[in-house]
């Protein structure tokens, strides 16, 4: 058998997907010994312990434990871990998860889904194991989903020590005698994404806003007036901001001064018009706050019905009107003198049937951006919503 240098093998396998090309990776690791270890590193890079109930959750974690016991070197390859926390009435499953966590020393990205689980409902041993797990030196990305009443000191540690953090439908424990302490070391947090209940977390950590001192990328779902404090805390370093408006058609939001912000990304669900009438005013009213803005990206996120094969009803077609009686978007270059790129993205919930919808979108954008300067890049595109796109 020809001895192939490992560097060449790594280049060959670099772009292989462990899910799509799983069978190929398994076969080549059996046929050619030189490819065995590199292929295994790809195959076992991610591990997900998920399921709707114990009937399909428990077999998955038992297989993972058997693998860790029989071939411990394979668990050392696991860098990306996703777990659904078992409910309090499943003590045996909680113990299985505890045992598995002890066998995964090299995790870099950790997704914890609670499905409405309260932290206090977990066994004390599992709570301690999870907190210890968060101290792994290589763990830099943490995503918490639907977990309630996380202890405040735990949340303070998380915000101090994670590089990437996503908080979705998460709350902290309400206790008057609980005090979060942010140490004097420079926080590691660079990328933060927050959704429901994030205000309560930030209020609980106040005045320890130093955890935001190094954030360069921030995503806020359904921003409100209280988001100004969050933005103020990151203003000195923030370069990339994404705002997601899915339930508020008014788009009323005033940004604080963000002197270093170079990219603004807006995700908007249309209500009465494809290009929301409030959009020009939102951008114009915040122009002074964004002196360094270079890239503006606007995603118009359509409901499922606009991907349907059936013809659109008259009430649906009304959404494709251009902005009526509003300041034209062509004034954007004057409002943002450094703006060099503007992206308009029509996001379908599913793969669309036909091109009519996108054609109408292009027309609406062009009519509202008449006079766009030749030197600026105007990119009009379409895409399909990706699952778990919220998790970097």
Tab-separated table of C-alpha atoms in Angstrom:
chain	number	residue	atom	x	y	z
A	1	UNK	CA	0.000	0.000	0.000
A	2	UNK	CA	1.334	3.417	-0.965
A	3	UNK	CA	2.298	5.556	2.013
A	4	UNK	CA	0.344	8.811	1.583
A	5	UNK	CA	1.504	11.772	3.698
A	6	UNK	CA	-1.050	12.797	6.327
A	7	UNK	CA	-0.969	16.383	5.062
A	8	UNK	CA	-2.255	15.211	1.663
A	9	UNK	CA	-4.938	13.059	3.288
A	10	UNK	CA	-6.144	15.973	5.395
A	11	UNK	CA	-6.406	18.158	2.288
A	12	UNK	CA	-8.397	15.453	0.480
A	13	UNK	CA	-10.855	15.069	3.362
A	14	UNK	CA	-11.053	18.741	4.352
A	15	UNK	CA	-14.344	19.467	2.571
A	16	UNK	CA	-16.146	16.195	3.280
A	17	UNK	CA	-19.430	16.374	5.186
A	18	UNK	CA	-19.831	13.831	7.986
A	19	UNK	CA	-23.583	13.582	7.352
A	20	UNK	CA	-23.933	13.751	3.572
A	21	UNK	CA	-20.855	11.644	2.833
A	22	UNK	CA	-20.895	9.448	5.923
A	23	UNK	CA	-20.996	6.142	4.021
A	24	UNK	CA	-18.035	7.168	1.849
A	25	UNK	CA	-15.962	8.141	4.872
A	26	UNK	CA	-16.795	4.863	6.610
A	27	UNK	CA	-15.835	2.826	3.564
A	28	UNK	CA	-12.545	4.569	2.898
A	29	UNK	CA	-11.514	4.245	6.547
A	30	UNK	CA	-11.988	0.468	6.215
A	31	UNK	CA	-10.337	0.084	2.813
A	32	UNK	CA	-7.279	2.281	3.331
A	33	UNK	CA	-5.592	2.344	6.733
A	34	UNK	CA	-3.928	5.700	6.058
A	35	UNK	CA	-7.377	7.311	5.881
A	36	UNK	CA	-8.790	5.594	8.984
A	37	UNK	CA	-7.872	8.110	11.690
A	38	UNK	CA	-8.479	11.281	9.608
A	39	UNK	CA	-11.871	9.918	8.493
A	40	UNK	CA	-12.792	9.008	12.061
A	41	UNK	CA	-11.966	12.537	13.199
A	42	UNK	CA	-14.562	13.837	10.736
A	43	UNK	CA	-17.151	11.136	11.468
A	44	UNK	CA	-17.010	11.650	15.225
A	45	UNK	CA	-16.485	15.407	15.318
A	46	UNK	CA	-20.156	16.033	16.219
A	47	UNK	CA	-22.379	14.178	18.671
A	48	UNK	CA	-26.085	14.906	19.230
A	49	UNK	CA	-28.138	13.398	22.053
A	50	UNK	CA	-31.633	14.451	21.065
A	51	UNK	CA	-35.167	13.098	21.061
A	52	UNK	CA	-38.731	13.962	21.980
A	53	UNK	CA	-39.043	11.416	24.784
A	54	UNK	CA	-37.076	8.708	26.568
A	55	UNK	CA	-37.960	6.064	23.946
A	56	UNK	CA	-35.574	7.554	21.388
A	57	UNK	CA	-33.388	9.701	23.680
A	58	UNK	CA	-32.148	6.890	25.931
A	59	UNK	CA	-30.997	4.480	23.176
A	60	UNK	CA	-28.965	7.313	21.639
A	61	UNK	CA	-27.092	8.141	24.824
A	62	UNK	CA	-26.600	4.451	25.634
A	63	UNK	CA	-24.970	3.924	22.228
A	64	UNK	CA	-22.755	6.947	22.871
A	65	UNK	CA	-21.726	5.558	26.268
A	66	UNK	CA	-20.985	2.141	24.786
A	67	UNK	CA	-18.831	3.801	22.147
A	68	UNK	CA	-16.996	5.864	24.771
A	69	UNK	CA	-16.349	2.754	26.869
A	70	UNK	CA	-15.302	0.466	24.039
A	71	UNK	CA	-13.367	2.998	21.942
A	72	UNK	CA	-12.413	5.937	24.172
A	73	UNK	CA	-10.113	7.374	21.508
A	74	UNK	CA	-13.177	8.113	19.340
A	75	UNK	CA	-14.791	10.323	21.984
A	76	UNK	CA	-11.602	12.368	22.082
A	77	UNK	CA	-12.444	13.401	18.497
A	78	UNK	CA	-15.817	14.885	19.525
A	79	UNK	CA	-15.607	18.690	19.384
A	80	UNK	CA	-19.274	19.602	18.887
A	81	UNK	CA	-21.882	18.347	21.388
A	82	UNK	CA	-25.665	18.839	21.384
A	83	UNK	CA	-27.809	17.486	24.224
A	84	UNK	CA	-31.457	17.706	25.208
A	85	UNK	CA	-31.677	17.815	28.987
A	86	UNK	CA	-33.832	15.002	30.435
A	87	UNK	CA	-36.799	16.015	32.569
A	88	UNK	CA	-36.791	15.683	36.342
A	89	UNK	CA	-38.961	12.544	36.250
A	90	UNK	CA	-36.234	10.735	34.288
A	91	UNK	CA	-33.507	10.305	36.962
A	92	UNK	CA	-31.867	7.373	35.169
A	93	UNK	CA	-31.461	9.436	32.008
A	94	UNK	CA	-29.933	12.284	34.012
A	95	UNK	CA	-27.379	9.835	35.385
A	96	UNK	CA	-26.572	8.613	31.864
A	97	UNK	CA	-25.921	12.185	30.738
A	98	UNK	CA	-23.706	12.769	33.769
A	99	UNK	CA	-21.612	9.711	32.873
A	100	UNK	CA	-21.303	10.807	29.245
A	101	UNK	CA	-20.125	14.322	30.090
A	102	UNK	CA	-17.220	12.852	32.039
A	103	UNK	CA	-16.019	11.070	28.886
A	104	UNK	CA	-15.921	14.095	26.557
A	105	UNK	CA	-12.810	16.157	27.379
A	106	UNK	CA	-12.314	18.098	24.132
A	107	UNK	CA	-15.607	19.869	23.434
A	108	UNK	CA	-15.314	23.244	21.704
A	109	UNK	CA	-18.996	23.897	20.888
A	110	UNK	CA	-21.836	22.927	23.251
A	111	UNK	CA	-25.576	23.206	22.541
A	112	UNK	CA	-27.875	22.587	25.538
A	113	UNK	CA	-31.604	22.331	24.867
A	114	UNK	CA	-33.902	22.366	27.859
A	115	UNK	CA	-37.366	22.211	26.229
A	116	UNK	CA	-38.700	24.180	29.192
A	117	UNK	CA	-36.536	22.439	31.798
A	118	UNK	CA	-35.785	24.381	34.968
A	119	UNK	CA	-32.195	24.219	36.141
A	120	UNK	CA	-33.248	23.375	39.700
A	121	UNK	CA	-35.170	20.324	38.448
A	122	UNK	CA	-31.906	18.668	37.421
A	123	UNK	CA	-30.214	16.376	39.909
A	124	UNK	CA	-27.613	18.211	41.991
A	125	UNK	CA	-24.891	15.937	40.619
A	126	UNK	CA	-25.864	16.814	37.031
A	127	UNK	CA	-25.950	20.540	37.836
A	128	UNK	CA	-22.415	20.301	39.223
A	129	UNK	CA	-21.242	18.231	36.247
A	130	UNK	CA	-22.634	20.764	33.775
A	131	UNK	CA	-20.998	23.664	35.608
A	132	UNK	CA	-17.671	21.798	35.691
A	133	UNK	CA	-18.098	20.962	32.003
A	134	UNK	CA	-18.322	24.668	31.206
A	135	UNK	CA	-14.817	25.068	32.659
A	136	UNK	CA	-13.213	22.984	29.901
A	137	UNK	CA	-10.337	25.098	28.562
A	138	UNK	CA	-11.222	24.425	24.918
A	139	UNK	CA	-14.941	25.226	25.207
A	140	UNK	CA	-15.559	28.542	23.443
A	141	UNK	CA	-19.062	28.331	21.935
A	142	UNK	CA	-22.178	27.799	24.056
A	143	UNK	CA	-25.813	27.830	22.975
A	144	UNK	CA	-28.536	27.655	25.637
A	145	UNK	CA	-32.098	26.987	24.463
A	146	UNK	CA	-35.281	26.961	26.578
A	147	UNK	CA	-33.669	26.564	30.001
A	148	UNK	CA	-35.225	28.426	32.918
A	149	UNK	CA	-33.830	29.759	36.200
A	150	UNK	CA	-30.126	29.285	35.547
A	151	UNK	CA	-28.219	30.429	38.677
A	152	UNK	CA	-26.982	33.977	38.305
A	153	UNK	CA	-23.391	33.101	39.220
A	154	UNK	CA	-23.427	30.438	36.483
A	155	UNK	CA	-24.675	32.930	33.899
A	156	UNK	CA	-22.044	35.455	34.984
A	157	UNK	CA	-19.324	32.831	34.518
A	158	UNK	CA	-20.715	31.931	31.087
A	159	UNK	CA	-20.752	35.529	29.869
A	160	UNK	CA	-17.230	36.047	31.156
A	161	UNK	CA	-15.669	32.936	29.646
A	162	UNK	CA	-17.414	32.028	26.365
A	163	UNK	CA	-16.237	33.492	23.068
A	164	UNK	CA	-19.557	32.804	21.308
A	165	UNK	CA	-22.829	32.735	23.267
A	166	UNK	CA	-26.445	32.289	22.202
A	167	UNK	CA	-29.309	32.708	24.692
A	168	UNK	CA	-32.710	31.650	23.370
A	169	UNK	CA	-35.701	31.551	25.685
A	170	UNK	CA	-33.422	31.487	28.749
A	171	UNK	CA	-34.011	33.018	32.185
A	172	UNK	CA	-31.847	33.436	35.267
A	173	UNK	CA	-32.777	32.495	38.806
A	174	UNK	CA	-34.558	35.303	40.635
A	175	UNK	CA	-33.052	35.635	44.073
A	176	UNK	CA	-32.455	38.809	46.051
A	177	UNK	CA	-29.458	37.358	47.856
A	178	UNK	CA	-27.729	36.130	44.694
A	179	UNK	CA	-24.945	38.358	43.406
A	180	UNK	CA	-23.129	37.817	40.156
A	181	UNK	CA	-19.459	38.699	40.196
A	182	UNK	CA	-17.545	39.505	37.018
A	183	UNK	CA	-13.825	39.259	37.690
A	184	UNK	CA	-11.266	41.792	36.529
A	185	UNK	CA	-9.949	39.699	33.648
A	186	UNK	CA	-10.909	40.897	30.172
A	187	UNK	CA	-14.038	38.968	29.126
A	188	UNK	CA	-13.661	36.518	26.240
A	189	UNK	CA	-17.131	37.171	24.810
A	190	UNK	CA	-16.944	38.319	21.179
A	191	UNK	CA	-20.215	37.139	19.621
A	192	UNK	CA	-23.546	37.320	21.483
A	193	UNK	CA	-27.022	36.364	20.281
A	194	UNK	CA	-30.075	37.005	22.463
A	195	UNK	CA	-33.793	36.382	22.030
A	196	UNK	CA	-36.717	35.994	24.469
A	197	UNK	CA	-36.170	37.088	28.078
A	198	UNK	CA	-32.701	38.496	27.404
A	199	UNK	CA	-33.684	41.741	29.150
A	200	UNK	CA	-34.088	39.925	32.476
A	201	UNK	CA	-30.609	38.418	32.152
A	202	UNK	CA	-28.969	41.734	31.387
A	203	UNK	CA	-30.841	43.494	34.203
A	204	UNK	CA	-29.810	40.757	36.638
A	205	UNK	CA	-26.151	41.176	35.681
A	206	UNK	CA	-26.230	44.951	35.968
A	207	UNK	CA	-24.025	46.756	36.815
A	208	UNK	CA	-21.607	44.061	35.633
A	209	UNK	CA	-21.858	45.177	32.013
A	210	UNK	CA	-18.124	44.656	31.666
A	211	UNK	CA	-18.919	41.230	30.227
A	212	UNK	CA	-19.828	43.136	27.022
A	213	UNK	CA	-16.544	45.031	26.881
A	214	UNK	CA	-15.037	43.031	23.989
A	215	UNK	CA	-18.141	42.070	21.978
A	216	UNK	CA	-17.706	42.696	18.238
A	217	UNK	CA	-20.783	40.878	16.908
A	218	UNK	CA	-24.301	41.107	18.354
A	219	UNK	CA	-27.689	39.726	17.298
A	220	UNK	CA	-30.919	40.860	18.978
A	221	UNK	CA	-34.300	39.326	18.243
A	222	UNK	CA	-37.230	41.739	18.565
A	223	UNK	CA	-35.184	44.752	19.740
A	224	UNK	CA	-36.932	47.160	22.077
A	225	UNK	CA	-35.988	50.358	23.878
A	226	UNK	CA	-34.233	48.343	26.577
A	227	UNK	CA	-31.770	47.063	23.965
A	228	UNK	CA	-30.063	50.454	24.026
A	229	UNK	CA	-28.305	49.562	27.289
A	230	UNK	CA	-27.016	46.343	25.761
A	231	UNK	CA	-25.714	48.222	22.728
A	232	UNK	CA	-24.220	50.967	24.881
A	233	UNK	CA	-22.234	48.373	26.807
A	234	UNK	CA	-20.704	47.058	23.565
A	235	UNK	CA	-20.434	50.352	21.677
A	236	UNK	CA	-16.651	50.659	21.994
A	237	UNK	CA	-15.977	47.420	20.090
A	238	UNK	CA	-19.173	46.487	18.205
A	239	UNK	CA	-18.572	46.035	14.461
A	240	UNK	CA	-21.425	43.766	13.306
A	241	UNK	CA	-25.062	44.130	14.374
A	242	UNK	CA	-28.054	42.013	13.385
A	243	UNK	CA	-31.604	43.009	14.341
A	244	UNK	CA	-34.519	40.635	13.766
A	245	UNK	CA	-38.025	42.076	13.514
A	246	UNK	CA	-40.541	39.245	13.308
A	247	UNK	CA	-43.536	40.553	15.274
A	248	UNK	CA	-43.236	44.345	15.170
A	249	UNK	CA	-44.146	45.951	11.816
A	250	UNK	CA	-43.469	49.489	13.063
A	251	UNK	CA	-39.685	48.954	13.212
A	252	UNK	CA	-39.427	51.657	15.859
A	253	UNK	CA	-35.957	51.537	17.330
A	254	UNK	CA	-33.332	54.194	18.009
A	255	UNK	CA	-29.716	53.070	17.998
A	256	UNK	CA	-27.128	54.624	20.313
A	257	UNK	CA	-23.915	55.969	18.825
A	258	UNK	CA	-21.937	53.003	17.458
A	259	UNK	CA	-18.748	54.549	16.051
A	260	UNK	CA	-17.122	51.309	14.865
A	261	UNK	CA	-20.120	49.491	13.380
A	262	UNK	CA	-19.315	48.546	9.771
A	263	UNK	CA	-22.137	46.073	9.061
A	264	UNK	CA	-25.870	46.291	9.845
A	265	UNK	CA	-28.062	43.263	9.120
A	266	UNK	CA	-31.860	43.544	9.337
A	267	UNK	CA	-34.197	40.544	9.206
A	268	UNK	CA	-37.778	41.641	8.637
A	269	UNK	CA	-41.036	39.739	8.260
A	270	UNK	CA	-43.330	41.750	5.952
A	271	UNK	CA	-46.890	42.573	6.994
A	272	UNK	CA	-48.666	44.933	4.584
A	273	UNK	CA	-45.947	45.566	2.029
A	274	UNK	CA	-42.975	43.641	0.757
A	275	UNK	CA	-40.734	46.581	1.597
A	276	UNK	CA	-42.044	47.795	4.982
A	277	UNK	CA	-43.123	51.459	4.870
A	278	UNK	CA	-41.268	52.156	8.120
A	279	UNK	CA	-37.931	50.926	6.746
A	280	UNK	CA	-36.652	54.200	5.182
A	281	UNK	CA	-37.452	56.163	8.335
A	282	UNK	CA	-35.753	53.523	10.500
A	283	UNK	CA	-32.561	53.805	8.458
A	284	UNK	CA	-32.606	57.587	8.084
A	285	UNK	CA	-33.256	58.197	11.789
A	286	UNK	CA	-30.257	56.068	12.739
A	287	UNK	CA	-27.801	57.369	10.145
A	288	UNK	CA	-25.991	59.699	12.558
A	289	UNK	CA	-25.438	56.817	14.978
A	290	UNK	CA	-23.588	54.751	12.356
A	291	UNK	CA	-20.814	56.925	10.875
A	292	UNK	CA	-18.638	53.963	9.826
A	293	UNK	CA	-21.353	51.803	8.191
A	294	UNK	CA	-20.127	50.138	4.999
A	295	UNK	CA	-22.458	47.167	4.466
A	296	UNK	CA	-26.240	47.122	4.828
A	297	UNK	CA	-28.030	43.782	4.466
A	298	UNK	CA	-31.812	43.493	4.524
A	299	UNK	CA	-33.492	40.082	4.628
A	300	UNK	CA	-37.218	40.020	3.831
A	301	UNK	CA	-38.368	36.734	5.418
A	302	UNK	CA	-41.531	35.458	3.743
A	303	UNK	CA	-44.125	33.150	5.323
A	304	UNK	CA	-44.540	29.610	3.997
A	305	UNK	CA	-47.413	30.471	1.645
A	306	UNK	CA	-45.119	32.384	-0.718
A	307	UNK	CA	-43.272	29.156	-1.541
A	308	UNK	CA	-46.518	27.359	-2.407
A	309	UNK	CA	-47.280	26.018	-5.866
A	310	UNK	CA	-50.792	27.497	-5.701
A	311	UNK	CA	-51.440	30.978	-7.137
A	312	UNK	CA	-51.215	33.812	-4.657
A	313	UNK	CA	-54.514	35.245	-3.481
A	314	UNK	CA	-55.269	38.982	-3.933
A	315	UNK	CA	-54.598	39.596	-0.235
A	316	UNK	CA	-51.177	37.986	-0.672
A	317	UNK	CA	-50.314	40.051	-3.731
A	318	UNK	CA	-50.820	43.242	-1.734
A	319	UNK	CA	-47.571	42.506	0.063
A	320	UNK	CA	-45.616	43.212	-3.115
A	321	UNK	CA	-46.414	46.892	-3.198
A	322	UNK	CA	-43.485	49.272	-3.120
A	323	UNK	CA	-43.073	51.692	-0.244
A	324	UNK	CA	-45.888	54.269	-0.508
A	325	UNK	CA	-45.393	57.929	0.406
A	326	UNK	CA	-42.054	57.349	2.104
A	327	UNK	CA	-38.571	58.738	1.811
A	328	UNK	CA	-36.970	56.871	-1.127
A	329	UNK	CA	-34.237	54.431	-0.221
A	330	UNK	CA	-31.979	55.999	-2.853
A	331	UNK	CA	-31.053	58.634	-0.259
A	332	UNK	CA	-29.119	55.970	1.660
A	333	UNK	CA	-25.707	56.820	0.118
A	334	UNK	CA	-26.087	60.420	1.298
A	335	UNK	CA	-27.204	59.334	4.762
A	336	UNK	CA	-24.372	56.783	5.039
A	337	UNK	CA	-21.399	58.289	3.160
A	338	UNK	CA	-19.199	55.218	3.701
A	339	UNK	CA	-21.856	52.745	2.560
A	340	UNK	CA	-20.375	50.712	-0.292
A	341	UNK	CA	-22.539	47.581	-0.348
A	342	UNK	CA	-26.290	47.080	-0.026
A	343	UNK	CA	-27.732	43.549	-0.063
A	344	UNK	CA	-31.434	42.756	-0.463
A	345	UNK	CA	-32.236	39.127	0.290
A	346	UNK	CA	-35.692	37.592	-0.241
A	347	UNK	CA	-35.831	34.632	2.150
A	348	UNK	CA	-38.303	31.834	1.427
A	349	UNK	CA	-39.446	29.419	4.112
A	350	UNK	CA	-39.213	26.587	1.571
A	351	UNK	CA	-37.800	26.158	-1.924
A	352	UNK	CA	-40.105	28.346	-4.059
A	353	UNK	CA	-42.144	27.068	-6.996
A	354	UNK	CA	-41.559	29.502	-9.842
A	355	UNK	CA	-39.823	32.863	-10.203
A	356	UNK	CA	-42.790	35.243	-10.002
A	357	UNK	CA	-42.281	36.166	-6.368
A	358	UNK	CA	-38.599	37.008	-6.778
A	359	UNK	CA	-39.303	38.988	-9.959
A	360	UNK	CA	-41.802	41.144	-8.072
A	361	UNK	CA	-39.246	41.610	-5.298
A	362	UNK	CA	-36.568	42.782	-7.739
A	363	UNK	CA	-39.007	45.287	-9.223
A	364	UNK	CA	-39.908	46.650	-5.796
A	365	UNK	CA	-36.249	47.094	-4.833
A	366	UNK	CA	-35.310	48.753	-8.124
A	367	UNK	CA	-38.208	51.210	-7.939
A	368	UNK	CA	-37.243	52.255	-4.433
A	369	UNK	CA	-33.520	52.472	-5.154
A	370	UNK	CA	-33.661	54.481	-8.346
A	371	UNK	CA	-30.535	56.576	-8.651
A	372	UNK	CA	-28.263	54.252	-6.685
A	373	UNK	CA	-24.682	55.428	-7.362
A	374	UNK	CA	-22.691	53.446	-9.914
A	375	UNK	CA	-19.776	52.987	-7.550
A	376	UNK	CA	-21.879	51.223	-4.921
A	377	UNK	CA	-22.586	47.497	-4.953
A	378	UNK	CA	-26.294	46.633	-5.053
A	379	UNK	CA	-26.916	42.905	-4.602
A	380	UNK	CA	-30.478	41.542	-4.958
A	381	UNK	CA	-30.749	37.837	-4.200
A	382	UNK	CA	-33.031	35.056	-2.995
A	383	UNK	CA	-32.388	32.310	-0.461
A	384	UNK	CA	-34.117	29.588	1.549
A	385	UNK	CA	-34.304	29.789	5.314
A	386	UNK	CA	-31.772	27.485	6.958
A	387	UNK	CA	-32.597	25.474	10.025
A	388	UNK	CA	-30.549	26.333	13.101
A	389	UNK	CA	-29.121	29.309	11.260
A	390	UNK	CA	-29.297	31.089	14.610
A	391	UNK	CA	-26.483	28.962	15.995
A	392	UNK	CA	-23.019	30.041	14.851
